[in-house]
Amino acid sequence: DIVLVDTHIRVLEDRPLYDVASKRLTHILLTLPSDDRIGQEIAFYHLSTAALHRGEFDRAQDHSVNAIRFYDLGEAQFGSLHMHTHLGQIRMMRGDLTGAITEYDQMEASLAQLQGDPQGLKAICQALKSEVAYEMNELCSAQTLLDSAMVSIEGSDAWLDVLAATYRVRARLSLAKAGLPGALTELAHADTAARAREMPRLVRLMSVERIRALTLSDEIGAALEEMGLIGLEPNKLDAGQPEGDWGLRHGTTNVAIARWLVRAHRPKRALDFVDLAEEVAIRGGQLLSLAKLRVIRAQAFWQLNARRDATSALLSAIRLLGNQPFRRFILDEGTVLQPVVQAALDGDHVAVPISAAQRRQLSEIMHHWTAGTLKSG
């Protein structure tokens, strides 16, 4: 009981869970009575959180599924719904967007059966669904969902991953619609909220988002300064981030650093970094981050005039996510990637002809960029 309570307090206080916590929780599972559902559901819940802190998404998903099973057996609806939010995000980051949608649909169905007014939980579900909509490039739907959820999210005790998703999507939508000024305004608001809540890891996550926005806007110097503020050094080829710091271990940071190296015209250094970052992503089951790293690899090869390697990396990124409805992982890189996409469509520098599904996806991306260029002109 002491270990479970101590672990629970660490999570509520936004402190990371280290390997020792997982070992203790695993030992507890082996010693708990088989009919102690409460102990087992709490242990699996925190094992999932600890795995997330280490960036091990495959293991986090297994623990989440087990936690939901015990919560359902004990008819602990709130605990089960809480875990569905975790599992939805884990599935998305593992490259399973349709699986994430299923989790949130199940969550909404369960909410409809709850007595009372579960408005706070509905808002959380809407906020997390907005991230799915964003990744599908359904920006209007993502904005509508966020607008409906925002007041409740900021007025409640929403936990770290919900707040991170909410502020992350708001910043990315603003960058897509209003450019860098809009994104920085949203991030300033998020940073203020994170500091007011005394959530240091949320502050770091927002710093990573700021690095992302600055880099995509080609503000390379400002992005480098932001990296320095949170202790990131892109010149050091070390993709393994500090132990237990979830804000720097779930793939977003490695993608941001790799992107900065490419935008700073350091393609060889970028490729070296991506090699290491891909190993981290593969070990953790971080398929979405892996796909993003492959897209950045394509940009680096193109800068080095290695055209065939560039198209191969791009097509590999698409194959990784299969028929999942991801779109933004390529679109977010902007038109600097357009020559690579066009080469793949034209069959130039391509070892194996692209499939009909790949052609359709790449054509949609080119249409999006062309329509945006015409509109802005």
Coordinates of C-alpha atoms in Angstrom, one line a residue:
D1 CA 0.0 0.0 0.0
I2 CA 2.8 2.4 0.9
V3 CA 4.5 1.8 -2.5
L4 CA 1.3 2.3 -4.4
V5 CA 0.4 5.5 -2.5
D6 CA 3.9 6.9 -2.9
T7 CA 3.9 6.2 -6.7
H8 CA 0.5 7.8 -7.0
I9 CA 1.6 10.9 -5.2
R10 CA 4.7 11.1 -7.5
V11 CA 2.4 11.1 -10.5
L12 CA 0.1 13.7 -9.1
E13 CA 3.0 15.9 -8.3
D14 CA 4.2 15.6 -11.9
R15 CA 7.4 13.8 -10.9
P16 CA 9.0 11.2 -13.2
L17 CA 8.9 7.5 -12.4
Y18 CA 12.3 5.8 -12.7
D19 CA 13.2 2.1 -13.3
V20 CA 13.1 1.4 -9.5
A21 CA 9.4 2.3 -9.4
S22 CA 8.7 -0.2 -12.2
K23 CA 10.6 -2.9 -10.3
R24 CA 8.7 -2.2 -7.1
L25 CA 5.3 -2.2 -8.9
T26 CA 6.2 -5.5 -10.7
H27 CA 7.1 -7.1 -7.4
I28 CA 3.8 -5.9 -6.0
L29 CA 1.9 -7.5 -8.8
L30 CA 3.6 -10.9 -8.1
T31 CA 2.7 -10.7 -4.4
L32 CA -0.9 -9.3 -4.5
P33 CA -3.8 -11.6 -3.8
S34 CA -5.5 -12.6 -7.0
D35 CA -8.8 -11.0 -5.8
D36 CA -7.2 -7.6 -5.1
R37 CA -8.5 -5.9 -8.2
I38 CA -7.9 -2.4 -6.8
G39 CA -4.2 -3.1 -6.1
Q40 CA -3.7 -4.7 -9.5
E41 CA -5.5 -1.9 -11.5
I42 CA -3.4 0.8 -9.7
A43 CA -0.2 -1.1 -10.2
F44 CA -0.8 -1.6 -13.9
Y45 CA -1.9 2.0 -14.3
H46 CA 1.4 3.3 -12.8
L47 CA 3.5 0.7 -14.7
S48 CA 2.0 2.2 -17.9
T49 CA 2.9 5.7 -16.7
A50 CA 6.4 4.6 -15.9
A51 CA 6.8 3.0 -19.3
L52 CA 5.6 6.3 -20.9
H53 CA 8.2 8.2 -18.9
R54 CA 10.9 5.9 -20.4
G55 CA 9.5 6.2 -23.9
E56 CA 8.5 2.5 -24.1
F57 CA 5.2 2.7 -25.8
D58 CA 4.7 -1.0 -26.6
R59 CA 5.1 -1.8 -22.9
A60 CA 2.9 1.1 -21.9
Q61 CA 0.1 -0.1 -24.1
D62 CA 0.2 -3.6 -22.6
H63 CA 0.0 -2.2 -19.1
S64 CA -2.8 0.2 -20.1
V65 CA -4.9 -2.7 -21.5
N66 CA -4.4 -4.7 -18.3
A67 CA -5.3 -1.7 -16.1
I68 CA -8.5 -1.2 -18.1
R69 CA -9.4 -4.9 -17.7
F70 CA -9.1 -4.7 -13.9
Y71 CA -10.9 -1.4 -13.7
D72 CA -13.8 -2.8 -15.8
L73 CA -13.9 -6.0 -13.6
G74 CA -14.3 -3.8 -10.5
E75 CA -16.8 -1.5 -12.3
A76 CA -14.5 1.4 -11.6
Q77 CA -15.7 3.6 -14.5
F78 CA -13.6 6.7 -13.9
G79 CA -10.4 4.7 -13.6
S80 CA -11.2 2.9 -16.9
L81 CA -12.0 6.1 -18.7
H82 CA -8.8 7.7 -17.4
M83 CA -6.8 4.8 -18.9
H84 CA -8.7 5.1 -22.2
T85 CA -7.2 8.6 -22.6
H86 CA -3.7 7.1 -22.0
L87 CA -4.3 4.3 -24.4
G88 CA -5.7 6.5 -27.1
Q89 CA -2.5 8.7 -27.1
I90 CA -0.3 5.6 -26.9
R91 CA -2.0 4.1 -30.0
M92 CA -1.6 7.3 -31.9
M93 CA 2.1 7.6 -31.1
R94 CA 2.6 4.0 -32.0
G95 CA 1.2 4.7 -35.5
D96 CA -2.3 3.4 -34.9
L97 CA -4.6 6.3 -35.6
T98 CA -7.7 4.2 -36.2
G99 CA -7.0 2.5 -32.9
A100 CA -6.9 5.9 -31.1
I101 CA -10.2 6.8 -32.7
T102 CA -11.7 3.5 -31.4
E103 CA -10.5 4.3 -27.8
Y104 CA -12.1 7.7 -27.8
D105 CA -15.3 6.4 -29.3
Q106 CA -15.4 3.8 -26.6
M107 CA -14.8 6.5 -24.0
E108 CA -17.6 8.6 -25.4
A109 CA -20.0 5.7 -25.3
S110 CA -19.1 5.0 -21.7
L111 CA -19.6 8.7 -20.8
A112 CA -23.1 8.6 -22.2
Q113 CA -23.9 5.9 -19.6
L114 CA -22.6 7.8 -16.6
Q115 CA -25.0 9.4 -14.2
G116 CA -24.6 13.1 -13.5
D117 CA -22.8 15.5 -15.7
P118 CA -19.4 14.2 -16.9
Q119 CA -18.6 17.4 -18.7
G120 CA -15.0 17.5 -17.6
L121 CA -14.4 14.0 -19.0
K122 CA -16.2 14.9 -22.2
A123 CA -13.9 17.9 -22.6
I124 CA -10.9 15.7 -22.1
C125 CA -12.1 13.3 -24.8
Q126 CA -12.8 16.2 -27.2
A127 CA -9.3 17.6 -26.6
L128 CA -7.6 14.3 -27.3
K129 CA -9.8 13.7 -30.4
S130 CA -8.6 17.1 -31.7
E131 CA -5.1 15.7 -31.8
V132 CA -6.3 12.8 -33.9
A133 CA -8.1 15.2 -36.2
Y134 CA -5.0 17.3 -36.6
E135 CA -2.9 14.3 -37.6
M136 CA -5.5 13.5 -40.2
N137 CA -5.2 17.1 -41.5
E138 CA -8.8 17.8 -40.5
L139 CA -7.9 21.2 -39.1
C140 CA -11.4 22.7 -38.9
S141 CA -12.6 19.7 -36.9
A142 CA -9.6 19.9 -34.6
Q143 CA -10.2 23.6 -34.0
T144 CA -13.9 23.0 -33.3
L145 CA -13.1 20.2 -30.8
L146 CA -10.6 22.4 -29.0
D147 CA -12.9 25.4 -28.8
S148 CA -15.5 23.2 -27.2
A149 CA -13.1 21.7 -24.7
M150 CA -10.8 24.6 -23.7
V151 CA -12.7 26.3 -20.9
S152 CA -13.3 23.0 -19.1
I153 CA -9.7 21.8 -19.6
E154 CA -8.2 25.0 -18.2
G155 CA -10.7 25.2 -15.4
S156 CA -10.3 21.6 -14.2
D157 CA -7.4 19.5 -12.8
A158 CA -6.7 17.9 -16.2
W159 CA -3.5 15.8 -16.0
L160 CA -0.2 16.3 -17.8
D161 CA -0.8 14.4 -21.0
V162 CA -4.2 16.0 -21.6
L163 CA -2.8 19.5 -21.1
A164 CA 0.2 18.8 -23.2
A165 CA -2.0 17.5 -26.1
T166 CA -4.4 20.5 -25.8
Y167 CA -1.7 23.2 -25.9
R168 CA 0.4 21.3 -28.5
V169 CA -2.5 21.1 -30.9
R170 CA -3.5 24.7 -30.3
A171 CA 0.0 25.8 -31.1
R172 CA 0.2 23.7 -34.2
L173 CA -3.1 24.9 -35.5
S174 CA -2.1 28.5 -35.0
L175 CA 1.2 27.9 -36.8
A176 CA -0.7 26.3 -39.8
K177 CA -3.3 29.1 -39.9
A178 CA -1.6 32.2 -38.6
G179 CA 2.1 31.5 -38.9
L180 CA 4.8 32.0 -36.3
P181 CA 3.2 34.9 -34.4
G182 CA 0.0 33.0 -33.8
A183 CA 1.9 29.9 -32.6
L184 CA 4.2 31.9 -30.2
T185 CA 1.1 33.6 -28.7
E186 CA -0.5 30.3 -28.0
L187 CA 2.7 28.9 -26.5
A188 CA 3.2 32.0 -24.3
H189 CA -0.3 31.3 -22.9
A190 CA 0.5 27.6 -22.4
D191 CA 3.8 28.4 -20.7
T192 CA 2.1 30.8 -18.3
A193 CA -0.5 28.1 -17.5
A194 CA 2.1 25.5 -17.0
R195 CA 4.1 27.6 -14.6
A196 CA 1.0 28.6 -12.7
R197 CA 0.2 24.9 -12.2
E198 CA 3.8 24.3 -11.2
M199 CA 4.2 21.6 -13.9
P200 CA 7.9 21.8 -14.9
R201 CA 7.7 19.0 -17.5
L202 CA 4.8 20.7 -19.2
V203 CA 7.0 23.8 -19.4
R204 CA 9.7 21.7 -21.1
L205 CA 7.2 20.2 -23.5
M206 CA 6.0 23.7 -24.5
S207 CA 9.7 24.7 -25.0
V208 CA 10.0 21.8 -27.4
E209 CA 6.9 23.0 -29.3
R210 CA 8.5 26.5 -29.4
I211 CA 11.6 25.0 -30.9
R212 CA 9.4 23.2 -33.5
A213 CA 7.5 26.3 -34.5
L214 CA 10.7 28.4 -34.7
T215 CA 12.5 25.8 -36.8
L216 CA 9.6 25.3 -39.2
S217 CA 9.6 29.1 -39.6
D218 CA 13.3 29.0 -40.4
E219 CA 14.1 31.0 -37.3
I220 CA 17.2 28.9 -36.8
G221 CA 19.1 31.1 -34.4
A222 CA 16.0 31.6 -32.1
A223 CA 15.3 27.9 -32.1
L224 CA 18.9 27.2 -31.0
E225 CA 18.6 29.7 -28.2
E226 CA 15.4 28.0 -27.0
M227 CA 17.3 24.6 -27.0
G228 CA 20.0 26.1 -24.8
L229 CA 17.3 27.2 -22.3
I230 CA 16.3 23.6 -21.7
G231 CA 19.7 22.0 -22.0
L232 CA 19.5 20.6 -25.5
E233 CA 22.7 20.6 -27.6
P234 CA 22.1 19.6 -31.2
N235 CA 25.9 19.3 -31.8
K236 CA 26.1 16.4 -29.4
L237 CA 24.9 13.2 -31.1
D238 CA 23.2 11.7 -28.1
A239 CA 19.6 10.8 -28.8
G240 CA 19.2 9.3 -25.3
Q241 CA 17.6 12.0 -23.1
P242 CA 17.8 12.3 -19.3
E243 CA 16.5 9.4 -17.3
G244 CA 12.8 9.7 -16.5
D245 CA 12.1 13.0 -18.2
W246 CA 9.0 12.1 -20.2
G247 CA 8.9 15.5 -21.8
L248 CA 12.2 14.6 -23.6
R249 CA 11.7 10.9 -24.2
H250 CA 8.6 10.4 -26.2
G251 CA 10.1 11.2 -29.6
T252 CA 9.0 14.8 -30.1
T253 CA 12.3 16.2 -29.0
N254 CA 14.5 14.0 -31.2
V255 CA 12.3 14.9 -34.2
A256 CA 12.7 18.6 -33.3
I257 CA 16.5 18.3 -33.0
A258 CA 16.8 16.4 -36.3
R259 CA 14.6 18.9 -38.1
W260 CA 16.7 21.8 -36.7
L261 CA 19.9 20.2 -38.0
V262 CA 18.4 19.9 -41.5
R263 CA 17.0 23.4 -41.5
A264 CA 20.4 24.6 -40.3
H265 CA 21.9 23.0 -43.4
R266 CA 23.9 20.3 -41.5
P267 CA 22.6 17.3 -43.4
K268 CA 25.5 14.9 -42.5
R269 CA 25.1 15.7 -38.8
A270 CA 21.4 15.3 -39.2
L271 CA 21.8 11.8 -40.7
D272 CA 24.1 10.8 -37.9
F273 CA 21.6 12.0 -35.3
V274 CA 18.6 10.4 -37.1
D275 CA 20.5 7.0 -37.0
L276 CA 20.6 7.2 -33.2
A277 CA 17.1 8.7 -32.8
E278 CA 15.6 5.9 -35.0
E279 CA 17.1 3.3 -32.7
V280 CA 15.4 5.0 -29.7
A281 CA 12.1 5.1 -31.6
I282 CA 12.2 1.5 -32.7
R283 CA 13.0 0.2 -29.2
G284 CA 10.1 2.2 -27.8
G285 CA 7.6 1.4 -30.5
Q286 CA 7.4 5.0 -31.4
L287 CA 6.2 4.5 -35.0
L288 CA 4.9 8.0 -35.6
S289 CA 8.1 9.6 -34.5
L290 CA 10.0 7.0 -36.6
A291 CA 8.0 8.0 -39.7
K292 CA 8.7 11.7 -39.0
L293 CA 12.4 11.0 -38.6
R294 CA 12.4 9.2 -42.0
V295 CA 10.8 12.3 -43.6
I296 CA 13.6 14.4 -42.1
R297 CA 16.1 11.8 -43.4
A298 CA 14.7 12.4 -46.9
Q299 CA 15.3 16.1 -46.6
A300 CA 18.9 15.6 -45.5
F301 CA 19.6 13.2 -48.4
W302 CA 18.1 15.7 -50.8
Q303 CA 20.4 18.4 -49.5
L304 CA 23.4 16.1 -50.1
N305 CA 22.1 15.5 -53.7
A306 CA 21.5 11.8 -52.8
R307 CA 18.2 11.8 -54.7
R308 CA 17.5 8.0 -54.7
D309 CA 18.2 7.8 -51.0
A310 CA 15.9 10.8 -50.4
T311 CA 12.9 9.2 -52.2
S312 CA 13.5 5.9 -50.6
A313 CA 13.4 7.5 -47.1
L314 CA 10.2 9.3 -48.0
L315 CA 8.5 6.2 -49.2
S316 CA 9.7 4.2 -46.2
A317 CA 8.0 6.8 -43.9
I318 CA 4.7 6.3 -45.8
R319 CA 5.0 2.5 -45.7
L320 CA 5.7 2.6 -41.9
L321 CA 2.2 4.0 -41.3
G322 CA 0.5 1.8 -43.8
N323 CA -3.1 2.7 -44.6
Q324 CA -3.5 4.8 -41.4
P325 CA -5.0 8.2 -42.2
F326 CA -2.0 10.2 -41.1
R327 CA -1.3 13.3 -43.2
R328 CA 0.4 16.1 -41.1
F329 CA 3.6 14.1 -40.5
I330 CA 4.6 15.1 -44.1
L331 CA 2.6 18.3 -44.6
D332 CA 4.1 19.9 -41.5
E333 CA 7.6 19.9 -43.0
G334 CA 6.3 22.4 -45.6
T335 CA 7.2 22.9 -49.2
V336 CA 10.9 22.3 -48.6
L337 CA 9.9 18.7 -49.0
Q338 CA 8.0 19.3 -52.2
P339 CA 10.9 18.4 -54.6
V340 CA 11.2 15.0 -53.0
V341 CA 7.5 14.4 -53.2
Q342 CA 7.4 15.5 -56.8
A343 CA 10.3 13.2 -57.7
A344 CA 8.6 10.2 -56.1
L345 CA 5.4 11.0 -58.1
D346 CA 7.3 11.4 -61.3
G347 CA 9.2 8.2 -60.8
D348 CA 12.5 10.0 -60.7
H349 CA 15.3 8.5 -58.5
V350 CA 12.9 5.7 -57.4
A351 CA 14.2 2.2 -57.2
V352 CA 10.7 0.6 -57.1
P353 CA 7.6 2.2 -58.7
I354 CA 5.3 3.6 -56.1
S355 CA 2.0 1.9 -55.4
A356 CA -1.5 3.3 -56.3
A357 CA -2.1 4.1 -52.6
Q358 CA 1.3 5.9 -52.3
R359 CA 0.6 7.9 -55.4
R360 CA -2.8 8.9 -54.1
Q361 CA -1.4 10.1 -50.8
L362 CA 1.5 12.0 -52.4
S363 CA -0.9 13.6 -54.9
E364 CA -3.1 14.8 -52.0
I365 CA -0.1 16.3 -50.3
M366 CA 1.0 18.1 -53.5
H367 CA -2.5 19.4 -54.0
H368 CA -2.5 20.7 -50.5
W369 CA 0.7 22.6 -51.0
T370 CA -0.3 23.9 -54.5
A371 CA -3.7 25.1 -53.2
G372 CA -2.0 26.8 -50.3
T373 CA 0.5 28.6 -52.6
L374 CA -2.2 29.8 -54.9
K375 CA -4.4 31.0 -52.0
S376 CA -1.5 32.9 -50.4
G377 CA -0.7 34.4 -53.8

